[in-house]
Amino acid sequence: MDTVFLQGLELRSVIGVHAWERAFAQRLKLDLRLAVDTGAAAASDDLADAVDYAGLADQLTQTAAAADCQLIEALADRLAATVLSHAAIQSVDLTLHKPGALPAATDVGVAITRSQQEAS
């Protein structure tokens, strides 16, 4: 199995448990590692045989913008489901960062792994 990755995709979403957090869409960062078989794309050199990561990034941006989650875990799960709506992606390792959530920490977030078997 091969890996396609995206790092540092900037998203905006209403997220948080406190009223002041929910007053505006917050900036989030997303890292993905996608388990895919890249053999067909390598052989054909055709986007139709590959993961269209630009299209996927657009979908994830839209999913985050439409979400209204209190917990980062819930949003991460929704984003993973969006990724796995693409049958060619066997599994996803997803890290969702919430910069500035704790002033005393350099980073806060959640990392999850989901697979097609779990999505079915």
Tab-separated table of N, CA, C and O in Angstrom:
chain	number	residue	atom	x	y	z
A	1	MET	N	0.852	-1.178	0.000
A	1	MET	CA	0.000	0.000	0.000
A	1	MET	C	0.898	1.242	0.000
A	1	MET	O	1.921	1.275	0.662
A	2	ASP	N	0.465	2.249	-0.718
A	2	ASP	CA	1.213	3.494	-0.856
A	2	ASP	C	0.554	4.591	-0.012
A	2	ASP	O	-0.534	4.394	0.526
A	3	THR	N	1.211	5.733	0.049
A	3	THR	CA	0.698	6.846	0.843
A	3	THR	C	0.664	8.116	0.004
A	3	THR	O	1.646	8.470	-0.639
A	4	VAL	N	-0.476	8.775	0.022
A	4	VAL	CA	-0.618	10.132	-0.490
A	4	VAL	C	-0.870	10.994	0.738
A	4	VAL	O	-1.625	10.601	1.624
A	5	PHE	N	-0.213	12.157	0.814
A	5	PHE	CA	-0.395	12.964	2.018
A	5	PHE	C	-0.667	14.420	1.688
A	5	PHE	O	-0.310	14.913	0.623
A	6	LEU	N	-1.346	15.067	2.618
A	6	LEU	CA	-1.579	16.514	2.612
A	6	LEU	C	-1.173	16.999	3.996
A	6	LEU	O	-1.545	16.384	4.987
A	7	GLN	N	-0.440	18.096	4.056
A	7	GLN	CA	-0.030	18.643	5.347
A	7	GLN	C	-0.392	20.116	5.447
A	7	GLN	O	-0.216	20.872	4.492
A	8	GLY	N	-0.919	20.472	6.599
A	8	GLY	CA	-1.165	21.874	6.899
A	8	GLY	C	-2.300	22.511	6.121
A	8	GLY	O	-2.290	23.725	5.927
A	9	LEU	N	-3.280	21.704	5.706
A	9	LEU	CA	-4.438	22.276	5.009
A	9	LEU	C	-5.210	23.157	5.981
A	9	LEU	O	-5.639	22.697	7.044
A	10	GLU	N	-5.367	24.421	5.645
A	10	GLU	CA	-6.074	25.344	6.524
A	10	GLU	C	-7.571	25.219	6.305
A	10	GLU	O	-8.058	25.280	5.176
A	11	LEU	N	-8.284	25.047	7.412
A	11	LEU	CA	-9.744	24.946	7.413
A	11	LEU	C	-10.300	25.993	8.363
A	11	LEU	O	-9.596	26.479	9.246
A	12	ARG	N	-11.557	26.301	8.199
A	12	ARG	CA	-12.269	27.170	9.139
A	12	ARG	C	-13.561	26.474	9.515
A	12	ARG	O	-14.257	25.939	8.653
A	13	SER	N	-13.864	26.496	10.821
A	13	SER	CA	-15.071	25.838	11.299
A	13	SER	C	-15.506	26.443	12.623
A	13	SER	O	-14.660	26.866	13.421
A	14	VAL	N	-16.806	26.442	12.860
A	14	VAL	CA	-17.328	26.788	14.181
A	14	VAL	C	-17.141	25.549	15.035
A	14	VAL	O	-17.670	24.479	14.726
A	15	ILE	N	-16.340	25.675	16.088
A	15	ILE	CA	-16.022	24.528	16.931
A	15	ILE	C	-15.699	25.016	18.338
A	15	ILE	O	-15.119	26.090	18.508
A	16	GLY	N	-16.115	24.246	19.327
A	16	GLY	CA	-15.805	24.583	20.711
A	16	GLY	C	-17.008	24.398	21.608
A	16	GLY	O	-18.145	24.328	21.139
A	17	VAL	N	-16.747	24.323	22.894
A	17	VAL	CA	-17.817	24.137	23.868
A	17	VAL	C	-18.221	25.446	24.541
A	17	VAL	O	-19.305	25.543	25.105
A	18	HIS	N	-17.369	26.454	24.466
A	18	HIS	CA	-17.662	27.733	25.113
A	18	HIS	C	-18.324	28.688	24.118
A	18	HIS	O	-18.011	28.681	22.925
A	19	ALA	N	-19.211	29.515	24.617
A	19	ALA	CA	-19.940	30.451	23.753
A	19	ALA	C	-18.988	31.354	22.977
A	19	ALA	O	-19.212	31.616	21.790
A	20	TRP	N	-17.907	31.814	23.608
A	20	TRP	CA	-16.977	32.711	22.917
A	20	TRP	C	-16.281	31.995	21.764
A	20	TRP	O	-15.930	32.628	20.772
A	21	GLU	N	-16.089	30.660	21.871
A	21	GLU	CA	-15.470	29.906	20.775
A	21	GLU	C	-16.417	29.760	19.592
A	21	GLU	O	-15.994	29.661	18.453
A	22	ARG	N	-17.695	29.718	19.892
A	22	ARG	CA	-18.702	29.449	18.867
A	22	ARG	C	-19.174	30.727	18.174
A	22	ARG	O	-20.015	30.692	17.300
A	23	ALA	N	-18.614	31.857	18.558
A	23	ALA	CA	-19.031	33.138	17.992
A	23	ALA	C	-18.465	33.379	16.597
A	23	ALA	O	-18.919	34.293	15.904
A	24	PHE	N	-17.503	32.573	16.183
A	24	PHE	CA	-16.865	32.779	14.877
A	24	PHE	C	-16.240	31.460	14.417
A	24	PHE	O	-16.010	30.560	15.218
A	25	ALA	N	-15.970	31.369	13.129
A	25	ALA	CA	-15.284	30.195	12.588
A	25	ALA	C	-13.803	30.285	12.949
A	25	ALA	O	-13.165	31.305	12.688
A	26	GLN	N	-13.296	29.245	13.559
A	26	GLN	CA	-11.899	29.217	13.988
A	26	GLN	C	-11.013	28.590	12.913
A	26	GLN	O	-11.460	27.761	12.125
A	27	ARG	N	-9.753	28.972	12.935
A	27	ARG	CA	-8.767	28.421	12.004
A	27	ARG	C	-8.249	27.104	12.558
A	27	ARG	O	-7.862	26.997	13.719
A	28	LEU	N	-8.265	26.085	11.718
A	28	LEU	CA	-7.757	24.761	12.051
A	28	LEU	C	-6.744	24.352	10.994
A	28	LEU	O	-6.750	24.881	9.883
A	29	LYS	N	-5.903	23.397	11.327
A	29	LYS	CA	-4.952	22.831	10.370
A	29	LYS	C	-5.165	21.327	10.313
A	29	LYS	O	-5.380	20.683	11.342
A	30	LEU	N	-5.083	20.783	9.099
A	30	LEU	CA	-5.349	19.367	8.881
A	30	LEU	C	-4.167	18.707	8.188
A	30	LEU	O	-3.659	19.228	7.191
A	31	ASP	N	-3.746	17.561	8.720
A	31	ASP	CA	-2.737	16.713	8.090
A	31	ASP	C	-3.388	15.369	7.788
A	31	ASP	O	-4.092	14.814	8.645
A	32	LEU	N	-3.145	14.849	6.587
A	32	LEU	CA	-3.701	13.559	6.170
A	32	LEU	C	-2.608	12.665	5.616
A	32	LEU	O	-1.722	13.133	4.897
A	33	ARG	N	-2.716	11.386	5.913
A	33	ARG	CA	-1.928	10.344	5.257
A	33	ARG	C	-2.946	9.321	4.759
A	33	ARG	O	-3.650	8.707	5.557
A	34	LEU	N	-3.025	9.166	3.446
A	34	LEU	CA	-4.023	8.319	2.806
A	34	LEU	C	-3.372	7.046	2.295
A	34	LEU	O	-2.404	7.109	1.524
A	35	ALA	N	-3.897	5.901	2.687
A	35	ALA	CA	-3.403	4.616	2.182
A	35	ALA	C	-4.140	4.316	0.876
A	35	ALA	O	-5.365	4.152	0.862
A	36	VAL	N	-3.388	4.292	-0.204
A	36	VAL	CA	-3.954	4.050	-1.545
A	36	VAL	C	-2.980	3.188	-2.348
A	36	VAL	O	-1.796	3.140	-2.055
A	37	ASP	N	-3.514	2.553	-3.374
A	37	ASP	CA	-2.671	1.857	-4.336
A	37	ASP	C	-2.444	2.826	-5.492
A	37	ASP	O	-3.382	3.159	-6.219
A	38	THR	N	-1.233	3.303	-5.638
A	38	THR	CA	-0.931	4.282	-6.683
A	38	THR	C	-0.473	3.640	-7.988
A	38	THR	O	-0.107	4.337	-8.934
A	39	GLY	N	-0.519	2.317	-8.064
A	39	GLY	CA	-0.024	1.607	-9.240
A	39	GLY	C	-0.702	2.010	-10.535
A	39	GLY	O	-0.029	2.260	-11.547
A	40	ALA	N	-2.028	2.081	-10.533
A	40	ALA	CA	-2.757	2.436	-11.755
A	40	ALA	C	-2.417	3.857	-12.194
A	40	ALA	O	-2.213	4.111	-13.392
A	41	ALA	N	-2.344	4.783	-11.243
A	41	ALA	CA	-2.016	6.168	-11.588
A	41	ALA	C	-0.588	6.271	-12.116
A	41	ALA	O	-0.325	7.005	-13.081
A	42	ALA	N	0.315	5.531	-11.524
A	42	ALA	CA	1.702	5.562	-11.982
A	42	ALA	C	1.822	5.007	-13.396
A	42	ALA	O	2.572	5.533	-14.221
A	43	ALA	N	1.054	3.960	-13.687
A	43	ALA	CA	1.120	3.335	-14.999
A	43	ALA	C	0.470	4.192	-16.083
A	43	ALA	O	0.973	4.284	-17.208
A	44	SER	N	-0.658	4.837	-15.745
A	44	SER	CA	-1.412	5.589	-16.758
A	44	SER	C	-1.025	7.061	-16.835
A	44	SER	O	-1.266	7.704	-17.853
A	45	ASP	N	-0.483	7.603	-15.747
A	45	ASP	CA	-0.185	9.029	-15.650
A	45	ASP	C	-1.441	9.863	-15.907
A	45	ASP	O	-1.397	10.926	-16.511
A	46	ASP	N	-2.581	9.367	-15.402
A	46	ASP	CA	-3.889	9.980	-15.635
A	46	ASP	C	-4.546	10.280	-14.291
A	46	ASP	O	-4.652	9.392	-13.433
A	47	LEU	N	-5.005	11.511	-14.112
A	47	LEU	CA	-5.644	11.921	-12.862
A	47	LEU	C	-6.852	11.050	-12.532
A	47	LEU	O	-7.153	10.820	-11.361
A	48	ALA	N	-7.525	10.521	-13.535
A	48	ALA	CA	-8.697	9.671	-13.303
A	48	ALA	C	-8.332	8.421	-12.497
A	48	ALA	O	-9.194	7.833	-11.852
A	49	ASP	N	-7.068	8.013	-12.525
A	49	ASP	CA	-6.616	6.833	-11.798
A	49	ASP	C	-5.955	7.180	-10.468
A	49	ASP	O	-5.428	6.285	-9.790
A	50	ALA	N	-5.977	8.431	-10.092
A	50	ALA	CA	-5.289	8.894	-8.889
A	50	ALA	C	-6.275	9.506	-7.907
A	50	ALA	O	-7.431	9.769	-8.236
A	51	VAL	N	-5.795	9.746	-6.693
A	51	VAL	CA	-6.556	10.537	-5.728
A	51	VAL	C	-6.379	11.997	-6.127
A	51	VAL	O	-5.266	12.506	-6.183
A	52	ASP	N	-7.485	12.654	-6.424
A	52	ASP	CA	-7.461	14.084	-6.774
A	52	ASP	C	-7.393	14.867	-5.466
A	52	ASP	O	-8.408	15.212	-4.869
A	53	TYR	N	-6.174	15.132	-5.006
A	53	TYR	CA	-6.035	15.765	-3.688
A	53	TYR	C	-6.523	17.201	-3.672
A	53	TYR	O	-6.942	17.693	-2.640
A	54	ALA	N	-6.519	17.877	-4.814
A	54	ALA	CA	-7.077	19.241	-4.853
A	54	ALA	C	-8.594	19.188	-4.656
A	54	ALA	O	-9.159	19.980	-3.889
A	55	GLY	N	-9.240	18.251	-5.323
A	55	GLY	CA	-10.684	18.077	-5.145
A	55	GLY	C	-11.031	17.643	-3.734
A	55	GLY	O	-12.011	18.119	-3.152
A	56	LEU	N	-10.224	16.744	-3.178
A	56	LEU	CA	-10.442	16.289	-1.808
A	56	LEU	C	-10.275	17.450	-0.832
A	56	LEU	O	-11.075	17.612	0.093
A	57	ALA	N	-9.273	18.279	-1.038
A	57	ALA	CA	-9.060	19.446	-0.172
A	57	ALA	C	-10.271	20.367	-0.212
A	57	ALA	O	-10.701	20.881	0.829
A	58	ASP	N	-10.841	20.566	-1.394
A	58	ASP	CA	-12.052	21.393	-1.507
A	58	ASP	C	-13.206	20.778	-0.724
A	58	ASP	O	-13.935	21.490	-0.019
A	59	GLN	N	-13.385	19.465	-0.833
A	59	GLN	CA	-14.460	18.786	-0.096
A	59	GLN	C	-14.275	18.936	1.409
A	59	GLN	O	-15.240	19.184	2.138
A	60	LEU	N	-13.045	18.769	1.873
A	60	LEU	CA	-12.768	18.880	3.300
A	60	LEU	C	-12.991	20.299	3.799
A	60	LEU	O	-13.522	20.498	4.898
A	61	THR	N	-12.618	21.272	2.995
A	61	THR	CA	-12.843	22.675	3.349
A	61	THR	C	-14.339	22.946	3.488
A	61	THR	O	-14.775	23.607	4.443
A	62	GLN	N	-15.133	22.411	2.570
A	62	GLN	CA	-16.583	22.584	2.629
A	62	GLN	C	-17.200	21.848	3.817
A	62	GLN	O	-18.095	22.375	4.483
A	63	THR	N	-16.720	20.631	4.087
A	63	THR	CA	-17.225	19.864	5.232
A	63	THR	C	-16.976	20.621	6.533
A	63	THR	O	-17.869	20.741	7.375
A	64	ALA	N	-15.766	21.131	6.695
A	64	ALA	CA	-15.433	21.878	7.918
A	64	ALA	C	-16.267	23.144	8.032
A	64	ALA	O	-16.772	23.464	9.113
A	65	ALA	N	-16.431	23.865	6.941
A	65	ALA	CA	-17.182	25.121	6.967
A	65	ALA	C	-18.650	24.890	7.317
A	65	ALA	O	-19.263	25.724	7.989
A	66	ALA	N	-19.203	23.758	6.905
A	66	ALA	CA	-20.614	23.459	7.162
A	66	ALA	C	-20.841	22.828	8.540
A	66	ALA	O	-21.968	22.793	9.025
A	67	ALA	N	-19.778	22.339	9.149
A	67	ALA	CA	-19.906	21.650	10.439
A	67	ALA	C	-20.176	22.647	11.559
A	67	ALA	O	-19.832	23.825	11.469
A	68	ASP	N	-20.785	22.128	12.603
A	68	ASP	CA	-21.058	22.911	13.804
A	68	ASP	C	-20.857	21.980	14.990
A	68	ASP	O	-21.813	21.558	15.617
A	69	CYS	N	-19.609	21.628	15.247
A	69	CYS	CA	-19.269	20.651	16.293
A	69	CYS	C	-18.781	21.359	17.546
A	69	CYS	O	-18.176	22.423	17.472
A	70	GLN	N	-19.029	20.733	18.666
A	70	GLN	CA	-18.450	21.219	19.908
A	70	GLN	C	-17.045	20.660	20.099
A	70	GLN	O	-16.148	21.369	20.542
A	71	LEU	N	-16.861	19.388	19.763
A	71	LEU	CA	-15.596	18.719	20.027
A	71	LEU	C	-14.788	18.506	18.758
A	71	LEU	O	-15.342	18.166	17.704
A	72	ILE	N	-13.485	18.655	18.885
A	72	ILE	CA	-12.579	18.442	17.760
A	72	ILE	C	-12.632	16.976	17.308
A	72	ILE	O	-12.466	16.672	16.130
A	73	GLU	N	-12.921	16.066	18.234
A	73	GLU	CA	-13.050	14.649	17.890
A	73	GLU	C	-14.200	14.425	16.912
A	73	GLU	O	-14.085	13.616	15.987
A	74	ALA	N	-15.298	15.123	17.119
A	74	ALA	CA	-16.459	14.972	16.233
A	74	ALA	C	-16.150	15.499	14.834
A	74	ALA	O	-16.494	14.866	13.827
A	75	LEU	N	-15.495	16.642	14.763
A	75	LEU	CA	-15.144	17.195	13.458
A	75	LEU	C	-14.134	16.299	12.749
A	75	LEU	O	-14.244	16.056	11.542
A	76	ALA	N	-13.150	15.779	13.473
A	76	ALA	CA	-12.165	14.880	12.874
A	76	ALA	C	-12.856	13.655	12.273
A	76	ALA	O	-12.512	13.218	11.166
A	77	ASP	N	-13.836	13.112	12.976
A	77	ASP	CA	-14.563	11.949	12.470
A	77	ASP	C	-15.333	12.279	11.199
A	77	ASP	O	-15.350	11.492	10.251
A	78	ARG	N	-15.949	13.445	11.140
A	78	ARG	CA	-16.674	13.870	9.924
A	78	ARG	C	-15.716	14.048	8.750
A	78	ARG	O	-16.031	13.688	7.618
A	79	LEU	N	-14.551	14.617	9.030
A	79	LEU	CA	-13.566	14.802	7.967
A	79	LEU	C	-13.059	13.455	7.466
A	79	LEU	O	-12.896	13.256	6.251
A	80	ALA	N	-12.842	12.515	8.370
A	80	ALA	CA	-12.409	11.175	7.964
A	80	ALA	C	-13.472	10.506	7.103
A	80	ALA	O	-13.143	9.843	6.109
A	81	ALA	N	-14.738	10.679	7.447
A	81	ALA	CA	-15.821	10.103	6.639
A	81	ALA	C	-15.825	10.708	5.235
A	81	ALA	O	-16.071	10.001	4.244
A	82	THR	N	-15.547	11.985	5.129
A	82	THR	CA	-15.453	12.635	3.820
A	82	THR	C	-14.333	12.013	3.006
A	82	THR	O	-14.505	11.706	1.811
A	83	VAL	N	-13.189	11.808	3.628
A	83	VAL	CA	-12.056	11.178	2.939
A	83	VAL	C	-12.439	9.791	2.455
A	83	VAL	O	-12.192	9.416	1.296
A	84	LEU	N	-13.072	9.005	3.319
A	84	LEU	CA	-13.382	7.616	2.985
A	84	LEU	C	-14.576	7.465	2.057
A	84	LEU	O	-14.894	6.348	1.636
A	85	SER	N	-15.215	8.576	1.705
A	85	SER	CA	-16.262	8.504	0.676
A	85	SER	C	-15.639	8.206	-0.684
A	85	SER	O	-16.350	7.881	-1.631
A	86	HIS	N	-14.321	8.287	-0.771
A	86	HIS	CA	-13.573	7.926	-1.974
A	86	HIS	C	-13.124	6.471	-1.819
A	86	HIS	O	-12.251	6.171	-1.001
A	87	ALA	N	-13.720	5.581	-2.595
A	87	ALA	CA	-13.479	4.147	-2.449
A	87	ALA	C	-12.017	3.756	-2.647
A	87	ALA	O	-11.557	2.758	-2.087
A	88	ALA	N	-11.268	4.520	-3.417
A	88	ALA	CA	-9.864	4.189	-3.678
A	88	ALA	C	-8.983	4.392	-2.449
A	88	ALA	O	-7.878	3.855	-2.384
A	89	ILE	N	-9.473	5.143	-1.467
A	89	ILE	CA	-8.698	5.399	-0.247
A	89	ILE	C	-9.049	4.311	0.760
A	89	ILE	O	-10.182	4.235	1.227
A	90	GLN	N	-8.064	3.469	1.074
A	90	GLN	CA	-8.296	2.339	1.968
A	90	GLN	C	-8.381	2.752	3.431
A	90	GLN	O	-9.187	2.211	4.185
A	91	SER	N	-7.558	3.704	3.820
A	91	SER	CA	-7.596	4.199	5.200
A	91	SER	C	-6.987	5.592	5.243
A	91	SER	O	-6.303	6.022	4.312
A	92	VAL	N	-7.261	6.270	6.345
A	92	VAL	CA	-6.745	7.621	6.539
A	92	VAL	C	-6.218	7.776	7.956
A	92	VAL	O	-6.850	7.326	8.914
A	93	ASP	N	-5.026	8.355	8.064
A	93	ASP	CA	-4.498	8.845	9.337
A	93	ASP	C	-4.671	10.352	9.280
A	93	ASP	O	-4.128	11.004	8.387
A	94	LEU	N	-5.452	10.889	10.194
A	94	LEU	CA	-5.854	12.289	10.158
A	94	LEU	C	-5.444	12.950	11.462
A	94	LEU	O	-5.706	12.408	12.535
A	95	THR	N	-4.784	14.084	11.356
A	95	THR	CA	-4.474	14.898	12.528
A	95	THR	C	-5.096	16.263	12.323
A	95	THR	O	-4.836	16.934	11.318
A	96	LEU	N	-5.948	16.652	13.256
A	96	LEU	CA	-6.617	17.951	13.208
A	96	LEU	C	-6.063	18.808	14.338
A	96	LEU	O	-6.143	18.437	15.517
A	97	HIS	N	-5.487	19.938	13.976
A	97	HIS	CA	-4.850	20.852	14.931
A	97	HIS	C	-5.772	22.047	15.178
A	97	HIS	O	-6.379	22.561	14.243
A	98	LYS	N	-5.820	22.469	16.432
A	98	LYS	CA	-6.585	23.655	16.818
A	98	LYS	C	-5.606	24.669	17.416
A	98	LYS	O	-5.451	24.778	18.634
A	99	PRO	N	-4.922	25.429	16.540
A	99	PRO	CA	-3.904	26.378	17.019
A	99	PRO	C	-4.499	27.398	17.989
A	99	PRO	O	-5.601	27.901	17.785
A	100	GLY	N	-3.756	27.662	19.043
A	100	GLY	CA	-4.194	28.686	19.985
A	100	GLY	C	-5.229	28.243	20.992
A	100	GLY	O	-5.714	29.049	21.781
A	101	ALA	N	-5.596	26.958	20.975
A	101	ALA	CA	-6.624	26.493	21.914
A	101	ALA	C	-6.167	26.612	23.363
A	101	ALA	O	-6.977	26.911	24.242
A	102	LEU	N	-4.891	26.380	23.599
A	102	LEU	CA	-4.307	26.545	24.925
A	102	LEU	C	-3.089	27.440	24.794
A	102	LEU	O	-2.097	27.036	24.175
A	103	PRO	N	-3.144	28.626	25.347
A	103	PRO	CA	-2.011	29.546	25.206
A	103	PRO	C	-0.680	28.982	25.704
A	103	PRO	O	0.370	29.331	25.179
A	104	ALA	N	-0.709	28.083	26.674
A	104	ALA	CA	0.523	27.537	27.233
A	104	ALA	C	1.075	26.358	26.425
A	104	ALA	O	2.153	25.868	26.718
A	105	ALA	N	0.345	25.924	25.388
A	105	ALA	CA	0.780	24.790	24.567
A	105	ALA	C	1.085	25.257	23.147
A	105	ALA	O	0.429	26.166	22.634
A	106	THR	N	2.061	24.621	22.527
A	106	THR	CA	2.381	24.984	21.143
A	106	THR	C	1.357	24.431	20.159
A	106	THR	O	1.204	24.970	19.071
A	107	ASP	N	0.661	23.360	20.548
A	107	ASP	CA	-0.325	22.772	19.647
A	107	ASP	C	-1.290	21.914	20.453
A	107	ASP	O	-0.927	21.343	21.485
A	108	VAL	N	-2.513	21.843	19.967
A	108	VAL	CA	-3.556	20.993	20.536
A	108	VAL	C	-4.294	20.378	19.368
A	108	VAL	O	-4.497	21.027	18.339
A	109	GLY	N	-4.703	19.138	19.510
A	109	GLY	CA	-5.455	18.518	18.429
A	109	GLY	C	-5.797	17.085	18.740
A	109	GLY	O	-5.685	16.621	19.870
A	110	VAL	N	-6.200	16.389	17.691
A	110	VAL	CA	-6.544	14.980	17.808
A	110	VAL	C	-6.023	14.272	16.566
A	110	VAL	O	-6.025	14.847	15.466
A	111	ALA	N	-5.562	13.042	16.759
A	111	ALA	CA	-5.125	12.207	15.643
A	111	ALA	C	-5.976	10.948	15.650
A	111	ALA	O	-6.115	10.305	16.706
A	112	ILE	N	-6.554	10.619	14.494
A	112	ILE	CA	-7.397	9.414	14.395
A	112	ILE	C	-6.997	8.629	13.159
A	112	ILE	O	-6.419	9.168	12.207
A	113	THR	N	-7.333	7.364	13.161
A	113	THR	CA	-7.161	6.488	12.008
A	113	THR	C	-8.510	5.848	11.735
A	113	THR	O	-9.166	5.344	12.657
A	114	ARG	N	-8.926	5.885	10.481
A	114	ARG	CA	-10.178	5.257	10.058
A	114	ARG	C	-9.909	4.481	8.769
A	114	ARG	O	-9.034	4.838	7.991
A	115	SER	N	-10.705	3.425	8.555
A	115	SER	CA	-10.543	2.601	7.367
A	115	SER	C	-11.881	2.390	6.654
A	115	SER	O	-12.940	2.656	7.241
A	116	GLN	N	-11.814	1.877	5.449
A	116	GLN	CA	-13.036	1.575	4.694
A	116	GLN	C	-13.884	0.560	5.440
A	116	GLN	O	-15.113	0.640	5.405
A	117	GLN	N	-13.266	-0.397	6.134
A	117	GLN	CA	-14.010	-1.396	6.888
A	117	GLN	C	-14.860	-0.736	7.976
A	117	GLN	O	-15.989	-1.145	8.230
A	118	GLU	N	-14.318	0.291	8.612
A	118	GLU	CA	-15.077	0.997	9.653
A	118	GLU	C	-16.166	1.883	9.040
A	118	GLU	O	-17.179	2.130	9.659
A	119	ALA	N	-15.932	2.363	7.832
A	119	ALA	CA	-16.883	3.262	7.174
A	119	ALA	C	-18.097	2.514	6.637
A	119	ALA	O	-19.149	3.104	6.443
A	120	SER	N	-17.947	1.232	6.395
A	120	SER	CA	-19.045	0.444	5.812
A	120	SER	C	-20.145	0.157	6.791
A	120	SER	O	-20.024	0.125	7.944
